PDB file of C-alpha atoms in Angstrom:
ATOM      1  CA  UNK G 367     -65.635   8.008  33.091  1.00 72.00           C
ATOM      2  CA  UNK G 368     -66.359   9.843  30.158  1.00 73.00           C
ATOM      3  CA  UNK G 369     -64.113   8.274  27.612  1.00 78.00           C
ATOM      4  CA  UNK G 370     -62.557   5.749  29.993  1.00 78.00           C
ATOM      5  CA  UNK G 371     -61.109   2.779  27.945  1.00 82.00           C
ATOM      6  CA  UNK G 372     -62.565   4.926  24.542  1.00 83.00           C
ATOM      7  CA  UNK G 373     -65.980   4.471  25.722  1.00 84.00           C
ATOM      8  CA  UNK G 374     -68.530   7.425  26.284  1.00 83.00           C
ATOM      9  CA  UNK G 375     -69.931   8.388  29.625  1.00 78.00           C
ATOM     10  CA  UNK G 376     -73.811   7.617  29.050  1.00 74.00           C
ATOM     11  CA  UNK G 377     -72.439   3.749  27.369  1.00 83.00           C
ATOM     12  CA  UNK G 378     -71.099   3.637  31.019  1.00 85.00           C
ATOM     13  CA  UNK G 379     -74.237   4.691  32.269  1.00 82.00           C
ATOM     14  CA  UNK G 380     -75.414   1.792  31.229  1.00 84.00           C
ATOM     15  CA  UNK G 381     -72.660  -0.799  31.341  1.00 89.00           C
ATOM     16  CA  UNK G 382     -72.650   0.428  35.437  1.00 90.00           C
ATOM     17  CA  UNK G 383     -76.283  -0.003  36.116  1.00 86.00           C
ATOM     18  CA  UNK G 384     -76.808  -3.136  33.847  1.00 88.00           C
ATOM     19  CA  UNK G 385     -73.537  -4.811  35.750  1.00 92.00           C
ATOM     20  CA  UNK G 386     -75.189  -3.847  38.608  1.00 91.00           C
ATOM     21  CA  UNK G 387     -78.855  -5.412  37.682  1.00 89.00           C
ATOM     22  CA  UNK G 388     -77.598  -8.279  36.446  1.00 89.00           C
ATOM     23  CA  UNK G 389     -75.655  -9.259  40.020  1.00 90.00           C
ATOM     24  CA  UNK G 390     -78.296  -8.672  42.314  1.00 89.00           C
ATOM     25  CA  UNK G 391     -80.594 -10.478  40.163  1.00 88.00           C
ATOM     26  CA  UNK G 392     -77.956 -13.323  40.385  1.00 89.00           C
ATOM     27  CA  UNK G 393     -78.497 -12.999  44.145  1.00 87.00           C
ATOM     28  CA  UNK G 394     -82.585 -12.813  43.820  1.00 85.00           C
ATOM     29  CA  UNK G 395     -82.428 -15.939  42.252  1.00 83.00           C
ATOM     30  CA  UNK G 396     -81.415 -17.800  45.248  1.00 84.00           C
ATOM     31  CA  UNK G 397     -82.165 -15.297  48.042  1.00 85.00           C
ATOM     32  CA  UNK G 398     -86.021 -14.608  46.856  1.00 84.00           C
ATOM     33  CA  UNK G 399     -88.971 -17.362  48.079  1.00 84.00           C
ATOM     34  CA  UNK G 400     -90.405 -19.207  45.644  1.00 80.00           C
ATOM     35  CA  UNK G 401     -93.715 -18.564  47.793  1.00 81.00           C
ATOM     36  CA  UNK G 402     -95.269 -17.568  50.769  1.00 83.00           C
ATOM     37  CA  UNK G 403     -95.233 -20.665  52.616  1.00 85.00           C
ATOM     38  CA  UNK G 404     -91.077 -20.393  52.383  1.00 84.00           C
ATOM     39  CA  UNK G 405     -90.548 -17.018  52.821  1.00 86.00           C
ATOM     40  CA  UNK G 406     -88.031 -16.378  55.804  1.00 84.00           C
ATOM     41  CA  UNK G 407     -88.879 -12.970  57.394  1.00 85.00           C
ATOM     42  CA  UNK G 408     -92.269 -13.986  58.878  1.00 87.00           C
ATOM     43  CA  UNK G 409     -93.647 -15.843  61.167  1.00 88.00           C
ATOM     44  CA  UNK G 410     -95.567 -18.884  60.787  1.00 87.00           C
ATOM     45  CA  UNK G 411     -98.729 -17.429  61.065  1.00 89.00           C
ATOM     46  CA  UNK G 412     -97.975 -15.035  58.771  1.00 88.00           C
ATOM     47  CA  UNK G 413     -96.583 -17.139  55.858  1.00 88.00           C
ATOM     48  CA  UNK G 414    -100.133 -19.357  56.892  1.00 88.00           C
ATOM     49  CA  UNK G 415    -102.269 -16.166  56.207  1.00 88.00           C
ATOM     50  CA  UNK G 416    -100.180 -14.940  53.135  1.00 85.00           C
ATOM     51  CA  UNK G 417    -100.835 -18.828  51.279  1.00 83.00           C
ATOM     52  CA  UNK G 418    -104.282 -18.570  51.959  1.00 83.00           C
ATOM     53  CA  UNK G 419    -105.153 -15.154  50.755  1.00 79.00           C
ATOM     54  CA  UNK G 420    -103.364 -16.678  47.778  1.00 76.00           C
ATOM     55  CA  UNK G 421    -105.408 -20.108  47.198  1.00 74.00           C
ATOM     56  CA  UNK G 422    -108.466 -17.869  47.583  1.00 72.00           C
ATOM     57  CA  UNK G 423    -107.737 -16.114  44.877  1.00 68.00           C
ATOM     58  CA  UNK G 424    -107.771 -18.582  42.177  1.00 69.00           C
ATOM     59  CA  UNK G 425    -110.753 -19.238  40.529  1.00 65.00           C
ATOM     60  CA  UNK G 426    -112.521 -22.596  42.249  1.00 49.00           C
ATOM     61  CA  UNK G 427    -114.069 -24.179  38.989  1.00 47.00           C
ATOM     62  CA  UNK G 428    -110.761 -24.825  37.692  1.00 50.00           C
ATOM     63  CA  UNK G 429    -109.481 -28.290  37.595  1.00 47.00           C
ATOM     64  CA  UNK G 430    -105.521 -27.260  36.836  1.00 53.00           C
ATOM     65  CA  UNK G 431    -103.690 -27.919  40.314  1.00 60.00           C
ATOM     66  CA  UNK G 432    -100.211 -29.779  39.897  1.00 67.00           C
ATOM     67  CA  UNK G 433     -98.741 -29.110  36.994  1.00 74.00           C
ATOM     68  CA  UNK G 434     -94.987 -29.625  35.059  1.00 81.00           C
ATOM     69  CA  UNK G 435     -92.990 -26.385  34.675  1.00 80.00           C
ATOM     70  CA  UNK G 436     -94.129 -27.933  30.951  1.00 86.00           C
ATOM     71  CA  UNK G 437     -96.909 -28.571  31.604  1.00 85.00           C
ATOM     72  CA  UNK G 438     -97.308 -24.548  32.888  1.00 84.00           C
ATOM     73  CA  UNK G 439     -95.761 -23.310  29.745  1.00 87.00           C
ATOM     74  CA  UNK G 440     -98.458 -25.456  27.596  1.00 89.00           C
ATOM     75  CA  UNK G 441    -101.272 -23.844  29.490  1.00 87.00           C
ATOM     76  CA  UNK G 442     -99.694 -20.243  29.333  1.00 88.00           C
ATOM     77  CA  UNK G 443     -99.168 -20.675  25.702  1.00 90.00           C
ATOM     78  CA  UNK G 444    -103.098 -21.979  24.622  1.00 90.00           C
ATOM     79  CA  UNK G 445    -105.144 -19.470  27.290  1.00 90.00           C
ATOM     80  CA  UNK G 446    -105.505 -16.449  24.206  1.00 92.00           C
ATOM     81  CA  UNK G 447    -105.532 -13.953  27.053  1.00 93.00           C
ATOM     82  CA  UNK G 448    -102.042 -14.782  27.530  1.00 93.00           C
ATOM     83  CA  UNK G 449    -101.299 -13.235  24.259  1.00 95.00           C
ATOM     84  CA  UNK G 450    -103.893 -10.282  25.078  1.00 95.00           C
ATOM     85  CA  UNK G 451    -101.809  -9.420  28.844  1.00 95.00           C
ATOM     86  CA  UNK G 452     -98.640  -9.479  26.519  1.00 94.00           C
ATOM     87  CA  UNK G 453     -99.686  -7.286  23.596  1.00 95.00           C
ATOM     88  CA  UNK G 454    -101.017  -4.965  26.171  1.00 96.00           C
ATOM     89  CA  UNK G 455     -97.951  -4.951  28.202  1.00 95.00           C
ATOM     90  CA  UNK G 456     -96.252  -4.390  25.005  1.00 94.00           C
ATOM     91  CA  UNK G 457     -97.617  -1.153  24.051  1.00 95.00           C
ATOM     92  CA  UNK G 458     -98.109   0.126  27.598  1.00 95.00           C
ATOM     93  CA  UNK G 459     -93.948   0.518  28.153  1.00 93.00           C
ATOM     94  CA  UNK G 460     -94.299   0.940  24.035  1.00 93.00           C
ATOM     95  CA  UNK G 461     -95.824   3.940  25.262  1.00 93.00           C
ATOM     96  CA  UNK G 462     -92.847   4.727  28.166  1.00 92.00           C
ATOM     97  CA  UNK G 463     -89.953   4.577  25.910  1.00 89.00           C
ATOM     98  CA  UNK G 464     -90.229   8.015  26.051  1.00 88.00           C
ATOM     99  CA  UNK G 465     -87.964   7.447  29.968  1.00 84.00           C
ATOM    100  CA  UNK G 466     -84.690   6.736  27.579  1.00 80.00           C
ATOM    101  CA  UNK G 467     -85.277  10.312  25.738  1.00 82.00           C
ATOM    102  CA  UNK G 468     -86.746  12.259  28.623  1.00 82.00           C
ATOM    103  CA  UNK G 469     -83.914  14.644  29.446  1.00 82.00           C
ATOM    104  CA  UNK G 470     -82.974  15.169  25.702  1.00 81.00           C
ATOM    105  CA  UNK G 471     -87.069  16.102  25.453  1.00 82.00           C
ATOM    106  CA  UNK G 472     -86.982  18.167  28.717  1.00 84.00           C
ATOM    107  CA  UNK G 473     -83.837  20.182  27.236  1.00 82.00           C
ATOM    108  CA  UNK G 474     -86.049  21.178  24.564  1.00 80.00           C
ATOM    109  CA  UNK G 475     -87.257  24.110  26.930  1.00 81.00           C
ATOM    110  CA  UNK G 476     -83.971  25.846  26.768  1.00 80.00           C
ATOM    111  CA  UNK G 477     -82.725  25.209  30.123  1.00 81.00           C
ATOM    112  CA  UNK G 478     -78.456  24.267  30.388  1.00 80.00           C
ATOM    113  CA  UNK G 479     -77.722  20.006  31.097  1.00 76.00           C
ATOM    114  CA  UNK G 480     -77.156  20.792  34.755  1.00 78.00           C
ATOM    115  CA  UNK G 481     -80.799  22.103  35.405  1.00 83.00           C
ATOM    116  CA  UNK G 482     -82.033  19.978  32.370  1.00 80.00           C
ATOM    117  CA  UNK G 483     -80.535  16.548  34.227  1.00 79.00           C
ATOM    118  CA  UNK G 484     -82.800  18.105  37.441  1.00 82.00           C
ATOM    119  CA  UNK G 485     -85.726  19.230  36.031  1.00 86.00           C
ATOM    120  CA  UNK G 486     -85.844  15.301  34.914  1.00 85.00           C
ATOM    121  CA  UNK G 487     -86.539  14.078  38.484  1.00 88.00           C
ATOM    122  CA  UNK G 488     -89.693  15.526  39.717  1.00 91.00           C
ATOM    123  CA  UNK G 489     -92.186  14.168  37.038  1.00 91.00           C
ATOM    124  CA  UNK G 490     -90.349  10.770  37.682  1.00 91.00           C
ATOM    125  CA  UNK G 491     -91.030  11.601  41.478  1.00 93.00           C
ATOM    126  CA  UNK G 492     -94.594  11.936  40.984  1.00 94.00           C
ATOM    127  CA  UNK G 493     -94.927   9.342  38.275  1.00 94.00           C
ATOM    128  CA  UNK G 494     -93.902   6.619  41.328  1.00 94.00           C
ATOM    129  CA  UNK G 495     -96.383   7.879  43.721  1.00 95.00           C
ATOM    130  CA  UNK G 496     -99.232   7.783  40.844  1.00 95.00           C
ATOM    131  CA  UNK G 497     -98.164   4.432  40.309  1.00 94.00           C
ATOM    132  CA  UNK G 498     -98.210   3.651  43.889  1.00 95.00           C
ATOM    133  CA  UNK G 499    -101.594   4.843  44.391  1.00 95.00           C
ATOM    134  CA  UNK G 500    -102.906   3.623  41.606  1.00 95.00           C
ATOM    135  CA  UNK G 501    -101.516  -0.199  42.151  1.00 93.00           C
ATOM    136  CA  UNK G 502    -103.028   0.603  45.792  1.00 93.00           C
ATOM    137  CA  UNK G 503    -106.780   2.253  44.465  1.00 94.00           C
ATOM    138  CA  UNK G 504    -106.579  -1.126  41.570  1.00 92.00           C
ATOM    139  CA  UNK G 505    -105.942  -4.026  44.539  1.00 88.00           C
ATOM    140  CA  UNK G 506    -108.263  -2.010  47.076  1.00 89.00           C
ATOM    141  CA  UNK G 507    -111.837  -1.891  44.757  1.00 91.00           C
ATOM    142  CA  UNK G 508    -110.969  -5.105  43.085  1.00 88.00           C
ATOM    143  CA  UNK G 509    -110.559  -3.378  39.543  1.00 93.00           C
ATOM    144  CA  UNK G 510    -108.395  -3.420  36.633  1.00 94.00           C
ATOM    145  CA  UNK G 511    -109.834  -1.958  33.223  1.00 95.00           C
ATOM    146  CA  UNK G 512    -111.113   1.796  34.539  1.00 96.00           C
ATOM    147  CA  UNK G 513    -107.711   2.167  36.265  1.00 96.00           C
ATOM    148  CA  UNK G 514    -105.470   1.017  33.293  1.00 96.00           C
ATOM    149  CA  UNK G 515    -108.209   3.325  31.331  1.00 97.00           C
ATOM    150  CA  UNK G 516    -107.771   6.308  33.551  1.00 96.00           C
ATOM    151  CA  UNK G 517    -104.061   6.101  33.627  1.00 96.00           C
ATOM    152  CA  UNK G 518    -103.151   5.486  29.739  1.00 97.00           C
ATOM    153  CA  UNK G 519    -105.887   8.038  29.212  1.00 97.00           C
ATOM    154  CA  UNK G 520    -104.271  11.359  31.314  1.00 97.00           C
ATOM    155  CA  UNK G 521    -100.821   9.709  29.206  1.00 96.00           C
ATOM    156  CA  UNK G 522    -102.462  10.393  25.751  1.00 97.00           C
ATOM    157  CA  UNK G 523    -103.772  13.926  27.632  1.00 97.00           C
ATOM    158  CA  UNK G 524     -99.699  14.570  28.745  1.00 95.00           C
ATOM    159  CA  UNK G 525     -98.678  13.125  24.822  1.00 95.00           C
ATOM    160  CA  UNK G 526    -100.557  15.315  23.068  1.00 96.00           C
ATOM    161  CA  UNK G 527    -100.128  18.253  25.279  1.00 95.00           C
ATOM    162  CA  UNK G 528     -96.337  17.681  25.057  1.00 92.00           C
ATOM    163  CA  UNK G 529     -96.716  17.744  21.235  1.00 91.00           C
ATOM    164  CA  UNK G 530     -99.086  20.434  20.299  1.00 92.00           C
ATOM    165  CA  UNK G 531     -97.337  23.362  21.860  1.00 88.00           C
ATOM    166  CA  UNK G 532     -93.260  24.394  22.406  1.00 86.00           C
ATOM    167  CA  UNK G 533     -94.479  26.766  25.158  1.00 89.00           C
ATOM    168  CA  UNK G 534     -91.952  25.868  28.147  1.00 86.00           C
ATOM    169  CA  UNK G 535     -94.395  26.214  30.872  1.00 88.00           C
ATOM    170  CA  UNK G 536     -97.484  23.926  29.562  1.00 90.00           C
ATOM    171  CA  UNK G 537     -94.779  21.578  28.244  1.00 90.00           C
ATOM    172  CA  UNK G 538     -92.811  20.742  31.720  1.00 90.00           C
ATOM    173  CA  UNK G 539     -96.361  20.541  33.195  1.00 92.00           C
ATOM    174  CA  UNK G 540     -96.902  18.312  29.734  1.00 93.00           C
ATOM    175  CA  UNK G 541     -94.158  16.586  31.488  1.00 91.00           C
ATOM    176  CA  UNK G 542     -95.501  15.586  34.603  1.00 93.00           C
ATOM    177  CA  UNK G 543     -99.479  14.655  33.107  1.00 95.00           C
ATOM    178  CA  UNK G 544     -97.262  11.418  30.375  1.00 94.00           C
ATOM    179  CA  UNK G 545     -95.145  10.301  32.876  1.00 94.00           C
ATOM    180  CA  UNK G 546     -97.430  10.385  35.582  1.00 95.00           C
ATOM    181  CA  UNK G 547    -100.484   9.012  33.371  1.00 95.00           C
ATOM    182  CA  UNK G 548     -97.753   6.176  31.199  1.00 94.00           C
ATOM    183  CA  UNK G 549     -96.442   5.045  34.379  1.00 94.00           C
ATOM    184  CA  UNK G 550    -100.015   5.011  36.551  1.00 94.00           C
ATOM    185  CA  UNK G 551    -100.757   1.323  34.997  1.00 94.00           C
ATOM    186  CA  UNK G 552     -97.842  -1.289  35.301  1.00 91.00           C
ATOM    187  CA  UNK G 553     -98.834  -2.616  38.482  1.00 91.00           C
ATOM    188  CA  UNK G 554    -102.210  -2.956  37.767  1.00 94.00           C
ATOM    189  CA  UNK G 555    -101.305  -4.877  34.666  1.00 94.00           C
ATOM    190  CA  UNK G 556     -98.736  -7.538  36.313  1.00 92.00           C
ATOM    191  CA  UNK G 557    -100.986  -7.850  39.315  1.00 90.00           C
ATOM    192  CA  UNK G 558    -104.505  -8.324  36.807  1.00 92.00           C
ATOM    193  CA  UNK G 559    -102.603 -11.015  35.011  1.00 91.00           C
ATOM    194  CA  UNK G 560    -101.071 -12.990  37.571  1.00 87.00           C
ATOM    195  CA  UNK G 561    -104.433 -12.615  39.508  1.00 86.00           C
ATOM    196  CA  UNK G 562    -106.372 -14.024  36.079  1.00 88.00           C
ATOM    197  CA  UNK G 563    -104.198 -16.589  35.193  1.00 87.00           C
ATOM    198  CA  UNK G 564    -103.138 -18.500  38.240  1.00 82.00           C
ATOM    199  CA  UNK G 565    -104.940 -22.083  37.643  1.00 81.00           C
ATOM    200  CA  UNK G 566    -101.528 -23.811  38.767  1.00 82.00           C
ATOM    201  CA  UNK G 567     -98.554 -21.604  40.353  1.00 81.00           C
ATOM    202  CA  UNK G 568     -96.410 -22.974  36.874  1.00 85.00           C
ATOM    203  CA  UNK G 569     -98.738 -21.486  34.456  1.00 87.00           C
ATOM    204  CA  UNK G 570     -99.193 -17.699  35.881  1.00 86.00           C
ATOM    205  CA  UNK G 571     -94.895 -17.969  36.745  1.00 87.00           C
ATOM    206  CA  UNK G 572     -94.697 -18.286  32.625  1.00 90.00           C
ATOM    207  CA  UNK G 573     -97.376 -16.102  32.194  1.00 92.00           C
ATOM    208  CA  UNK G 574     -95.583 -12.981  33.971  1.00 91.00           C
ATOM    209  CA  UNK G 575     -92.353 -14.085  32.627  1.00 91.00           C
ATOM    210  CA  UNK G 576     -94.377 -14.148  28.956  1.00 93.00           C
ATOM    211  CA  UNK G 577     -96.178 -10.603  30.334  1.00 93.00           C
ATOM    212  CA  UNK G 578     -92.581  -8.866  31.025  1.00 91.00           C
ATOM    213  CA  UNK G 579     -90.778  -9.736  28.171  1.00 91.00           C
ATOM    214  CA  UNK G 580     -93.327  -8.952  25.538  1.00 89.00           C
ATOM    215  CA  UNK G 581     -93.252  -5.670  27.216  1.00 89.00           C
ATOM    216  CA  UNK G 582     -89.378  -4.883  27.073  1.00 88.00           C
ATOM    217  CA  UNK G 583     -89.672  -5.660  23.669  1.00 90.00           C
ATOM    218  CA  UNK G 584     -91.277  -2.627  22.996  1.00 87.00           C
ATOM    219  CA  UNK G 585     -88.172  -0.817  23.993  1.00 85.00           C
ATOM    220  CA  UNK G 586     -86.023  -2.059  20.765  1.00 87.00           C
ATOM    221  CA  UNK G 587     -88.609  -0.574  18.829  1.00 89.00           C
ATOM    222  CA  UNK G 588     -88.837   2.635  20.367  1.00 86.00           C
ATOM    223  CA  UNK G 589     -85.813   3.687  20.516  1.00 83.00           C
ATOM    224  CA  UNK G 590     -85.905   4.880  16.706  1.00 89.00           C
ATOM    225  CA  UNK G 591     -89.478   6.691  17.663  1.00 90.00           C
ATOM    226  CA  UNK G 592     -87.387  10.027  18.993  1.00 88.00           C
ATOM    227  CA  UNK G 593     -84.993  10.937  16.177  1.00 89.00           C
ATOM    228  CA  UNK G 594     -82.507  13.904  16.580  1.00 86.00           C
ATOM    229  CA  UNK G 595     -84.339  15.209  13.454  1.00 89.00           C
ATOM    230  CA  UNK G 596     -87.744  15.268  14.408  1.00 88.00           C
ATOM    231  CA  UNK G 597     -86.784  17.884  17.365  1.00 84.00           C
ATOM    232  CA  UNK G 598     -88.221  19.974  19.232  1.00 87.00           C
ATOM    233  CA  UNK G 599     -91.444  18.973  18.410  1.00 87.00           C
ATOM    234  CA  UNK G 600     -90.450  15.310  19.168  1.00 89.00           C
ATOM    235  CA  UNK G 601     -94.151  14.838  16.922  1.00 92.00           C
ATOM    236  CA  UNK G 602     -93.284  10.741  16.029  1.00 93.00           C
ATOM    237  CA  UNK G 603     -92.411  10.543  20.084  1.00 92.00           C
ATOM    238  CA  UNK G 604     -95.135  11.844  20.911  1.00 93.00           C
ATOM    239  CA  UNK G 605     -97.480  10.730  18.646  1.00 95.00           C
ATOM    240  CA  UNK G 606     -96.496   7.489  18.688  1.00 95.00           C
ATOM    241  CA  UNK G 607     -96.460   7.105  22.662  1.00 94.00           C
ATOM    242  CA  UNK G 608    -100.004   8.434  22.698  1.00 96.00           C
ATOM    243  CA  UNK G 609    -101.478   5.374  19.940  1.00 96.00           C
ATOM    244  CA  UNK G 610     -99.502   2.271  22.225  1.00 96.00           C
ATOM    245  CA  UNK G 611    -101.634   3.621  25.061  1.00 96.00           C
ATOM    246  CA  UNK G 612    -104.664   3.669  23.200  1.00 97.00           C
ATOM    247  CA  UNK G 613    -103.892   0.319  21.887  1.00 97.00           C
ATOM    248  CA  UNK G 614    -103.476  -1.087  25.715  1.00 96.00           C
ATOM    249  CA  UNK G 615    -106.644   0.641  26.898  1.00 97.00           C
ATOM    250  CA  UNK G 616    -108.467  -1.398  23.699  1.00 96.00           C
ATOM    251  CA  UNK G 617    -106.052  -5.077  24.734  1.00 96.00           C
ATOM    252  CA  UNK G 618    -107.586  -4.584  28.472  1.00 96.00           C
ATOM    253  CA  UNK G 619    -110.876  -3.758  27.579  1.00 97.00           C
ATOM    254  CA  UNK G 620    -111.350  -6.704  25.092  1.00 96.00           C
ATOM    255  CA  UNK G 621    -109.891  -8.736  27.874  1.00 94.00           C
ATOM    256  CA  UNK G 622    -112.584  -7.709  30.319  1.00 95.00           C
ATOM    257  CA  UNK G 623    -115.307  -8.778  27.654  1.00 94.00           C
ATOM    258  CA  UNK G 624    -113.794 -11.964  27.383  1.00 93.00           C
ATOM    259  CA  UNK G 625    -113.889 -12.061  31.920  1.00 92.00           C
ATOM    260  CA  UNK G 626    -117.346 -11.079  31.535  1.00 91.00           C
ATOM    261  CA  UNK G 627    -118.340 -13.594  29.409  1.00 91.00           C
ATOM    262  CA  UNK G 628    -116.497 -16.415  31.097  1.00 88.00           C
ATOM    263  CA  UNK G 629    -118.193 -15.677  35.059  1.00 86.00           C
ATOM    264  CA  UNK G 630    -121.314 -15.742  33.173  1.00 88.00           C
ATOM    265  CA  UNK G 631    -119.889 -19.129  32.416  1.00 87.00           C
ATOM    266  CA  UNK G 632    -119.042 -20.043  35.866  1.00 81.00           C
ATOM    267  CA  UNK G 633    -121.850 -18.496  37.340  1.00 81.00           C
ATOM    268  CA  UNK G 634    -124.484 -20.483  34.937  1.00 85.00           C
ATOM    269  CA  UNK G 635    -122.728 -24.065  35.904  1.00 80.00           C
ATOM    270  CA  UNK G 636    -122.891 -23.768  39.550  1.00 75.00           C
ATOM    271  CA  UNK G 637    -124.757 -22.434  42.131  1.00 74.00           C
ATOM    272  CA  UNK G 638    -122.134 -22.638  45.232  1.00 74.00           C
ATOM    273  CA  UNK G 639    -120.652 -18.947  45.579  1.00 73.00           C
ATOM    274  CA  UNK G 640    -117.474 -19.410  43.640  1.00 73.00           C
ATOM    275  CA  UNK G 641    -114.555 -16.648  43.146  1.00 76.00           C
ATOM    276  CA  UNK G 642    -115.045 -14.687  39.801  1.00 79.00           C
ATOM    277  CA  UNK G 643    -112.354 -13.560  37.698  1.00 81.00           C
ATOM    278  CA  UNK G 644    -111.490  -9.771  38.469  1.00 82.00           C
ATOM    279  CA  UNK G 645    -111.831  -6.837  35.934  1.00 87.00           C
TER     280      UNK G 645
END
């Protein structure tokens, strides 16, 4: 399709992928269930089980049970933790801005275009596996902060290594390291925001929307961090990505401190066994 209607092939790639995403989203708006109770592919017992598990995750000290959509917006905006999650996700996805330029980075290894495109696949396959493992482990252990710290810490090592050397083997290994580290924590961050700010389903919906939109903003300015003039080392892009990763880690620990204090307050306010914030 390169040159079709005067449009470059790479532009067509974005157009086709974007159009397909929008098309699926239209149907998804009507097909995806709002709650486990309205899920059509589960039987009644499974729906009740899923619903009860979600209810048990709610904090029992919350006095916010029902709310309108506008109430949910107000609750989310007024909660400072919402903005911290937005910042954390923004810094995280800013660190992932390399994905749009990954073929360009891999091409600095000196291979032809075909081999370069093939070599971009394995790091993302491993990154996908890392994301699944970290999400499973975080949920299993009910732990967030150290998973985020470990994942993004690994990414920092990869970014620094990729920027520090032009050796073919070392740089390709670095591509695996920073891709796996950076993409390992997305589900952890989103899941943490969902469970922490779920006092009402309206608030949780707004928080998830704000966190996702806030994160995607990083791709706007992230595109300017990889100028061709910085080739082949791309110190600006790798350095910025390492910095964003560290800032995301700082946000995670800031949230952890707030939740530790909140848990102490909850324990002091009641002698009953109640749900506490996970961190």
